[in-house]
Amino acid sequence: MYEFDWSSIPGALPFLWEGMKVSLEITLSAVIFGIVWGTALAMMRLSPVKPLSWFAAGYVNLFRAIPLVMVLLWFFLIVPQVLRGAFNLDPNTDVRLTSAMIGFALFESAYYSEIIRAGIQSVPKGQVSAASALGMSYAQAMRLVVLPQAFRNMVPLLLTQAIVLFQDTSLVYVSALADFFGAAYKVGDRDGRLVELLLFAGLVYFLICFAASQLVRRYQKKLNAHVAH
Amino acid sequence: MISIDTVSKHYGSFQVLTDCTTQVKKGEVIVVCGPSGSGKSTLIKCVNGLEPFQSGTITVNGVSVGDPKTNLSKLRSHVGMVFQHFELFPHMSITDNLTIAQEKVLGRNKDEARDKGLKLLDRVGLKAHAAKFPGQLSGGQQQRVAIARALAMDPICMLFDEPTSALDPEMINEVLDVMVELAQEGMTMMCVTHEMGFARKVANRVIFMDKGQIVEDDSKDAFFGAPRSERARQFLAKILQH
Ligand SMILES: Nc1ncnc2c1ncn2[C@@H]1O[C@H](COP(=O)(O)OP(=O)(O)OP(=O)(O)O)[C@@H](O)[C@H]1O
Ligand SMILES: [Mg+2]
């Protein structure tokens, strides 16, 4: 019978917290960049200017057809070279975090853009007509009328995607970057307590994601109640 | 004021409008009616360029709508339009609905836009609702706000696309009353509607459309007295049964 020994966890907490910060940093930067670039992609996709629409469609389909772990690996292999070349960096500068952030951001933008596109399309066409009839330009109609309504409807989906993204950050282990999962793995490996550490890490992921989804659900209820009346 | 000259429009091979020609003079009220799918909405949306058309010309106050050099936003900012489903902006308060285009399109300052908006809200009898959101108002109230929103832009003419057809019967009159008042004040109006009581009361002319064509374009008395086409006669008989 396997004897659990949790004693290596308390001492490792500061190190694990450092890892958690890396995970959160990657999540946050990818969410922000993903929403901004995703919005741009969604608007290109819906634009009557064909080349823009093709570019956005190509981008989204490409990233959605490749496993995230491969994207990360490529970015791990390529981006450091590029960054070093471009900024004349010391070969010892650690750019793994930056390249992971860029990889996630570009990848997640593809998913965010699909959510945002659906959100924009969920706003009735008559709203654009009404805005145009009042003399608003297309950009004004988008910014003042369509996007605010689209985002209000999309918040639950955007947050749910952020939760998935937070879980996916564990894939940066391919670049040996010490995110939360990587940190837990390292500690477990060092102390020969892999099972305990991975169980602990799993519990932490579960608690965070479960709490976050409950919050999303509560927000969604409020939103539905608001729309109903 | 509005001049429509041999306008045609098609979606692919489907002809929506065929050689439509008519005029609306300053201060005139024109009612457009006809069966579903006859192209009434399309025609009225061509007037402010919401729908493009392939041939013919439309001029509003001397400005050609179809001309690619025309600044359509500017033209639309002084052509009021009221829609079947109101299309108030649901994420904004009634006050913001009334002021946003005044500020962002006409460049009026906040106070000026607010004063104007509230004055018009009072005029349609909804002053007490300024702070509410569209979802908190009844359909009839929303449509009155939509009319006030259009009027706040100081339009030179107003276009209505079935403004009462999405309303419960008991709310139709409150909207029609506002429209009648507007007509009596001399506003130039082009109204797609099947409210024949409204047409009898204030219309100068009635246009009857069928299959994308203007079949009748007559003074109100001639139209109601003796419609020339069989289609219009049938249409009137059917409408009057309701
Ligand atoms: N985007 C489109 N593509 C193809 N056909 C269209 C499009 N929009 C409208 N139509 C067609 O054009 C015709 C005229 O439509 P329109 O909405 O102008 O009719 P209407 O007279 O306003 O009818 P209703 O009384 O139902 O509002 C209809 O047959 C409709 O199916
Ligand atoms: Mg219509």
PDB file of N, CA, C and O and ligand atoms in Angstrom, chain B residues 9-12 14-17 33-45 51 84 161-162 165 192 194 209 212, ligand 1:
ATOM      1  N   LYS B   9     -33.971  47.666 -58.489  1.00  0.00           N
ATOM      2  CA  LYS B   9     -33.020  46.962 -57.612  1.00  0.00           C
ATOM      3  C   LYS B   9     -33.271  45.473 -57.732  1.00  0.00           C
ATOM      4  O   LYS B   9     -34.414  45.029 -57.820  1.00  0.00           O
ATOM      5  N   HIS B  10     -32.194  44.701 -57.757  1.00  0.00           N
ATOM      6  CA  HIS B  10     -32.374  43.242 -57.752  1.00  0.00           C
ATOM      7  C   HIS B  10     -31.335  42.580 -56.865  1.00  0.00           C
ATOM      8  O   HIS B  10     -30.251  43.113 -56.653  1.00  0.00           O
ATOM      9  N   TYR B  11     -31.743  41.447 -56.281  1.00  0.00           N
ATOM     10  CA  TYR B  11     -30.805  40.568 -55.575  1.00  0.00           C
ATOM     11  C   TYR B  11     -30.540  39.421 -56.527  1.00  0.00           C
ATOM     12  O   TYR B  11     -31.413  38.589 -56.724  1.00  0.00           O
ATOM     13  N   GLY B  12     -29.355  39.370 -57.102  1.00  0.00           N
ATOM     14  CA  GLY B  12     -29.100  38.331 -58.102  1.00  0.00           C
ATOM     15  C   GLY B  12     -30.118  38.471 -59.214  1.00  0.00           C
ATOM     16  O   GLY B  12     -30.267  39.545 -59.799  1.00  0.00           O
ATOM     17  N   PHE B  14     -33.321  38.108 -58.709  1.00  0.00           N
ATOM     18  CA  PHE B  14     -34.628  38.450 -58.159  1.00  0.00           C
ATOM     19  C   PHE B  14     -34.843  39.965 -58.158  1.00  0.00           C
ATOM     20  O   PHE B  14     -34.112  40.714 -57.525  1.00  0.00           O
ATOM     21  N   GLN B  15     -35.846  40.408 -58.902  1.00  0.00           N
ATOM     22  CA  GLN B  15     -36.124  41.835 -59.045  1.00  0.00           C
ATOM     23  C   GLN B  15     -36.985  42.303 -57.865  1.00  0.00           C
ATOM     24  O   GLN B  15     -38.118  41.866 -57.705  1.00  0.00           O
ATOM     25  N   VAL B  16     -36.428  43.187 -57.016  1.00  0.00           N
ATOM     26  CA  VAL B  16     -37.192  43.669 -55.857  1.00  0.00           C
ATOM     27  C   VAL B  16     -37.949  44.943 -56.202  1.00  0.00           C
ATOM     28  O   VAL B  16     -39.071  45.153 -55.760  1.00  0.00           O
ATOM     29  N   LEU B  17     -37.299  45.829 -56.968  1.00  0.00           N
ATOM     30  CA  LEU B  17     -37.933  47.079 -57.375  1.00  0.00           C
ATOM     31  C   LEU B  17     -37.793  47.226 -58.882  1.00  0.00           C
ATOM     32  O   LEU B  17     -36.723  46.967 -59.432  1.00  0.00           O
ATOM     33  N   CYS B  33     -48.439  51.610 -49.319  1.00  0.00           N
ATOM     34  CA  CYS B  33     -48.990  50.337 -48.856  1.00  0.00           C
ATOM     35  C   CYS B  33     -48.862  49.293 -49.955  1.00  0.00           C
ATOM     36  O   CYS B  33     -48.444  49.600 -51.074  1.00  0.00           O
ATOM     37  N   GLY B  34     -49.210  48.085 -49.601  1.00  0.00           N
ATOM     38  CA  GLY B  34     -49.084  46.999 -50.569  1.00  0.00           C
ATOM     39  C   GLY B  34     -48.859  45.701 -49.835  1.00  0.00           C
ATOM     40  O   GLY B  34     -48.507  45.699 -48.658  1.00  0.00           O
ATOM     41  N   PRO B  35     -49.046  44.575 -50.530  1.00  0.00           N
ATOM     42  CA  PRO B  35     -48.915  43.276 -49.864  1.00  0.00           C
ATOM     43  C   PRO B  35     -47.487  43.009 -49.379  1.00  0.00           C
ATOM     44  O   PRO B  35     -46.543  43.671 -49.801  1.00  0.00           O
ATOM     45  N   SER B  36     -47.373  42.044 -48.484  1.00  0.00           N
ATOM     46  CA  SER B  36     -46.069  41.660 -47.944  1.00  0.00           C
ATOM     47  C   SER B  36     -45.131  41.227 -49.076  1.00  0.00           C
ATOM     48  O   SER B  36     -45.548  40.516 -49.982  1.00  0.00           O
ATOM     49  N   GLY B  37     -43.899  41.688 -49.022  1.00  0.00           N
ATOM     50  CA  GLY B  37     -42.926  41.304 -50.034  1.00  0.00           C
ATOM     51  C   GLY B  37     -42.992  42.135 -51.291  1.00  0.00           C
ATOM     52  O   GLY B  37     -42.284  41.858 -52.266  1.00  0.00           O
ATOM     53  N   SER B  38     -43.811  43.185 -51.295  1.00  0.00           N
ATOM     54  CA  SER B  38     -43.948  43.975 -52.520  1.00  0.00           C
ATOM     55  C   SER B  38     -42.816  44.982 -52.689  1.00  0.00           C
ATOM     56  O   SER B  38     -42.717  45.634 -53.731  1.00  0.00           O
ATOM     57  N   GLY B  39     -41.962  45.137 -51.681  1.00  0.00           N
ATOM     58  CA  GLY B  39     -40.800  46.008 -51.829  1.00  0.00           C
ATOM     59  C   GLY B  39     -40.928  47.357 -51.137  1.00  0.00           C
ATOM     60  O   GLY B  39     -40.121  48.256 -51.374  1.00  0.00           O
ATOM     61  N   LYS B  40     -41.908  47.505 -50.254  1.00  0.00           N
ATOM     62  CA  LYS B  40     -42.123  48.790 -49.578  1.00  0.00           C
ATOM     63  C   LYS B  40     -40.922  49.171 -48.713  1.00  0.00           C
ATOM     64  O   LYS B  40     -40.404  50.285 -48.809  1.00  0.00           O
ATOM     65  N   SER B  41     -40.482  48.223 -47.874  1.00  0.00           N
ATOM     66  CA  SER B  41     -39.339  48.518 -47.001  1.00  0.00           C
ATOM     67  C   SER B  41     -38.109  48.825 -47.828  1.00  0.00           C
ATOM     68  O   SER B  41     -37.345  49.745 -47.525  1.00  0.00           O
ATOM     69  N   THR B  42     -37.916  48.031 -48.868  1.00  0.00           N
ATOM     70  CA  THR B  42     -36.745  48.224 -49.709  1.00  0.00           C
ATOM     71  C   THR B  42     -36.749  49.623 -50.323  1.00  0.00           C
ATOM     72  O   THR B  42     -35.739  50.327 -50.300  1.00  0.00           O
ATOM     73  N   LEU B  43     -37.905  50.034 -50.836  1.00  0.00           N
ATOM     74  CA  LEU B  43     -37.989  51.353 -51.464  1.00  0.00           C
ATOM     75  C   LEU B  43     -37.660  52.460 -50.459  1.00  0.00           C
ATOM     76  O   LEU B  43     -36.859  53.357 -50.739  1.00  0.00           O
ATOM     77  N   ILE B  44     -38.244  52.364 -49.273  1.00  0.00           N
ATOM     78  CA  ILE B  44     -38.055  53.440 -48.313  1.00  0.00           C
ATOM     79  C   ILE B  44     -36.602  53.460 -47.803  1.00  0.00           C
ATOM     80  O   ILE B  44     -36.037  54.514 -47.518  1.00  0.00           O
ATOM     81  N   LYS B  45     -35.987  52.267 -47.745  1.00  0.00           N
ATOM     82  CA  LYS B  45     -34.582  52.218 -47.318  1.00  0.00           C
ATOM     83  C   LYS B  45     -33.631  52.719 -48.404  1.00  0.00           C
ATOM     84  O   LYS B  45     -32.493  53.088 -48.111  1.00  0.00           O
ATOM     85  N   GLU B  51     -30.281  50.857 -48.313  1.00  0.00           N
ATOM     86  CA  GLU B  51     -30.212  49.801 -49.332  1.00  0.00           C
ATOM     87  C   GLU B  51     -29.668  50.423 -50.608  1.00  0.00           C
ATOM     88  O   GLU B  51     -30.154  51.465 -51.042  1.00  0.00           O
ATOM     89  N   GLN B  84     -39.959  49.350 -37.822  1.00  0.00           N
ATOM     90  CA  GLN B  84     -41.024  48.489 -37.312  1.00  0.00           C
ATOM     91  C   GLN B  84     -40.734  48.026 -35.879  1.00  0.00           C
ATOM     92  O   GLN B  84     -41.596  48.033 -35.034  1.00  0.00           O
ATOM     93  N   ASP B 161     -41.196  53.005 -41.484  1.00  0.00           N
ATOM     94  CA  ASP B 161     -41.416  51.676 -42.065  1.00  0.00           C
ATOM     95  C   ASP B 161     -42.289  50.848 -41.122  1.00  0.00           C
ATOM     96  O   ASP B 161     -41.801  50.288 -40.149  1.00  0.00           O
ATOM     97  N   GLU B 162     -43.555  50.787 -41.413  1.00  0.00           N
ATOM     98  CA  GLU B 162     -44.537  50.062 -40.598  1.00  0.00           C
ATOM     99  C   GLU B 162     -44.338  50.300 -39.098  1.00  0.00           C
ATOM    100  O   GLU B 162     -44.109  49.361 -38.338  1.00  0.00           O
ATOM    101  N   SER B 165     -46.890  48.175 -36.864  1.00  0.00           N
ATOM    102  CA  SER B 165     -47.324  46.806 -37.142  1.00  0.00           C
ATOM    103  C   SER B 165     -46.777  45.793 -36.137  1.00  0.00           C
ATOM    104  O   SER B 165     -47.229  44.654 -36.104  1.00  0.00           O
ATOM    105  N   VAL B 192     -44.589  53.935 -44.726  1.00  0.00           N
ATOM    106  CA  VAL B 192     -45.104  52.626 -45.084  1.00  0.00           C
ATOM    107  C   VAL B 192     -46.030  52.221 -43.958  1.00  0.00           C
ATOM    108  O   VAL B 192     -45.601  52.104 -42.807  1.00  0.00           O
ATOM    109  N   HIS B 194     -50.163  50.253 -43.049  1.00  0.00           N
ATOM    110  CA  HIS B 194     -51.467  49.757 -43.484  1.00  0.00           C
ATOM    111  C   HIS B 194     -52.592  50.382 -42.672  1.00  0.00           C
ATOM    112  O   HIS B 194     -53.723  49.922 -42.731  1.00  0.00           O
ATOM    113  N   MET B 209     -48.029  49.521 -53.881  1.00  0.00           N
ATOM    114  CA  MET B 209     -46.972  48.755 -54.549  1.00  0.00           C
ATOM    115  C   MET B 209     -47.367  47.293 -54.657  1.00  0.00           C
ATOM    116  O   MET B 209     -48.037  46.746 -53.782  1.00  0.00           O
ATOM    117  N   GLY B 212     -42.837  44.840 -56.496  1.00  0.00           N
ATOM    118  CA  GLY B 212     -41.723  45.738 -56.799  1.00  0.00           C
ATOM    119  C   GLY B 212     -42.070  46.910 -57.681  1.00  0.00           C
ATOM    120  O   GLY B 212     -41.188  47.690 -58.042  1.00  0.00           O
TER     121      GLY B 212
HETATM  122  N1  LIG C   1     -31.192  40.502 -48.623  1.00  0.00           N
HETATM  123  C1  LIG C   1     -32.136  40.007 -49.449  1.00  0.00           C
HETATM  124  N2  LIG C   1     -31.826  39.051 -50.341  1.00  0.00           N
HETATM  125  C2  LIG C   1     -32.757  38.551 -51.167  1.00  0.00           C
HETATM  126  N3  LIG C   1     -34.027  38.940 -51.197  1.00  0.00           N
HETATM  127  C3  LIG C   1     -34.420  39.905 -50.346  1.00  0.00           C
HETATM  128  C4  LIG C   1     -33.487  40.500 -49.417  1.00  0.00           C
HETATM  129  N4  LIG C   1     -34.151  41.429 -48.683  1.00  0.00           N
HETATM  130  C5  LIG C   1     -35.435  41.417 -49.150  1.00  0.00           C
HETATM  131  N5  LIG C   1     -35.593  40.504 -50.127  1.00  0.00           N
HETATM  132  C6  LIG C   1     -36.838  40.247 -50.869  1.00  0.00           C
HETATM  133  O1  LIG C   1     -37.266  41.436 -51.449  1.00  0.00           O
HETATM  134  C7  LIG C   1     -38.694  41.490 -51.473  1.00  0.00           C
HETATM  135  C8  LIG C   1     -39.170  42.799 -50.920  1.00  0.00           C
HETATM  136  O2  LIG C   1     -38.873  42.886 -49.556  1.00  0.00           O
HETATM  137  P1  LIG C   1     -39.395  44.093 -48.660  1.00  0.00           P
HETATM  138  O3  LIG C   1     -38.912  43.836 -47.295  1.00  0.00           O
HETATM  139  O4  LIG C   1     -39.036  45.371 -49.287  1.00  0.00           O
HETATM  140  O5  LIG C   1     -40.967  43.883 -48.720  1.00  0.00           O
HETATM  141  P2  LIG C   1     -42.091  44.647 -47.930  1.00  0.00           P
HETATM  142  O6  LIG C   1     -43.033  45.167 -48.948  1.00  0.00           O
HETATM  143  O7  LIG C   1     -41.508  45.620 -46.987  1.00  0.00           O
HETATM  144  O8  LIG C   1     -42.806  43.487 -47.148  1.00  0.00           O
HETATM  145  P3  LIG C   1     -43.377  43.430 -45.666  1.00  0.00           P
HETATM  146  O9  LIG C   1     -44.767  43.965 -45.733  1.00  0.00           O
HETATM  147  O10 LIG C   1     -43.368  41.969 -45.354  1.00  0.00           O
HETATM  148  O11 LIG C   1     -42.467  44.227 -44.791  1.00  0.00           O
HETATM  149  C9  LIG C   1     -39.181  40.296 -50.659  1.00  0.00           C
HETATM  150  O12 LIG C   1     -39.660  39.335 -51.578  1.00  0.00           O
HETATM  151  C10 LIG C   1     -37.961  39.800 -49.965  1.00  0.00           C
HETATM  152  O13 LIG C   1     -38.011  38.407 -49.839  1.00  0.00           O
END
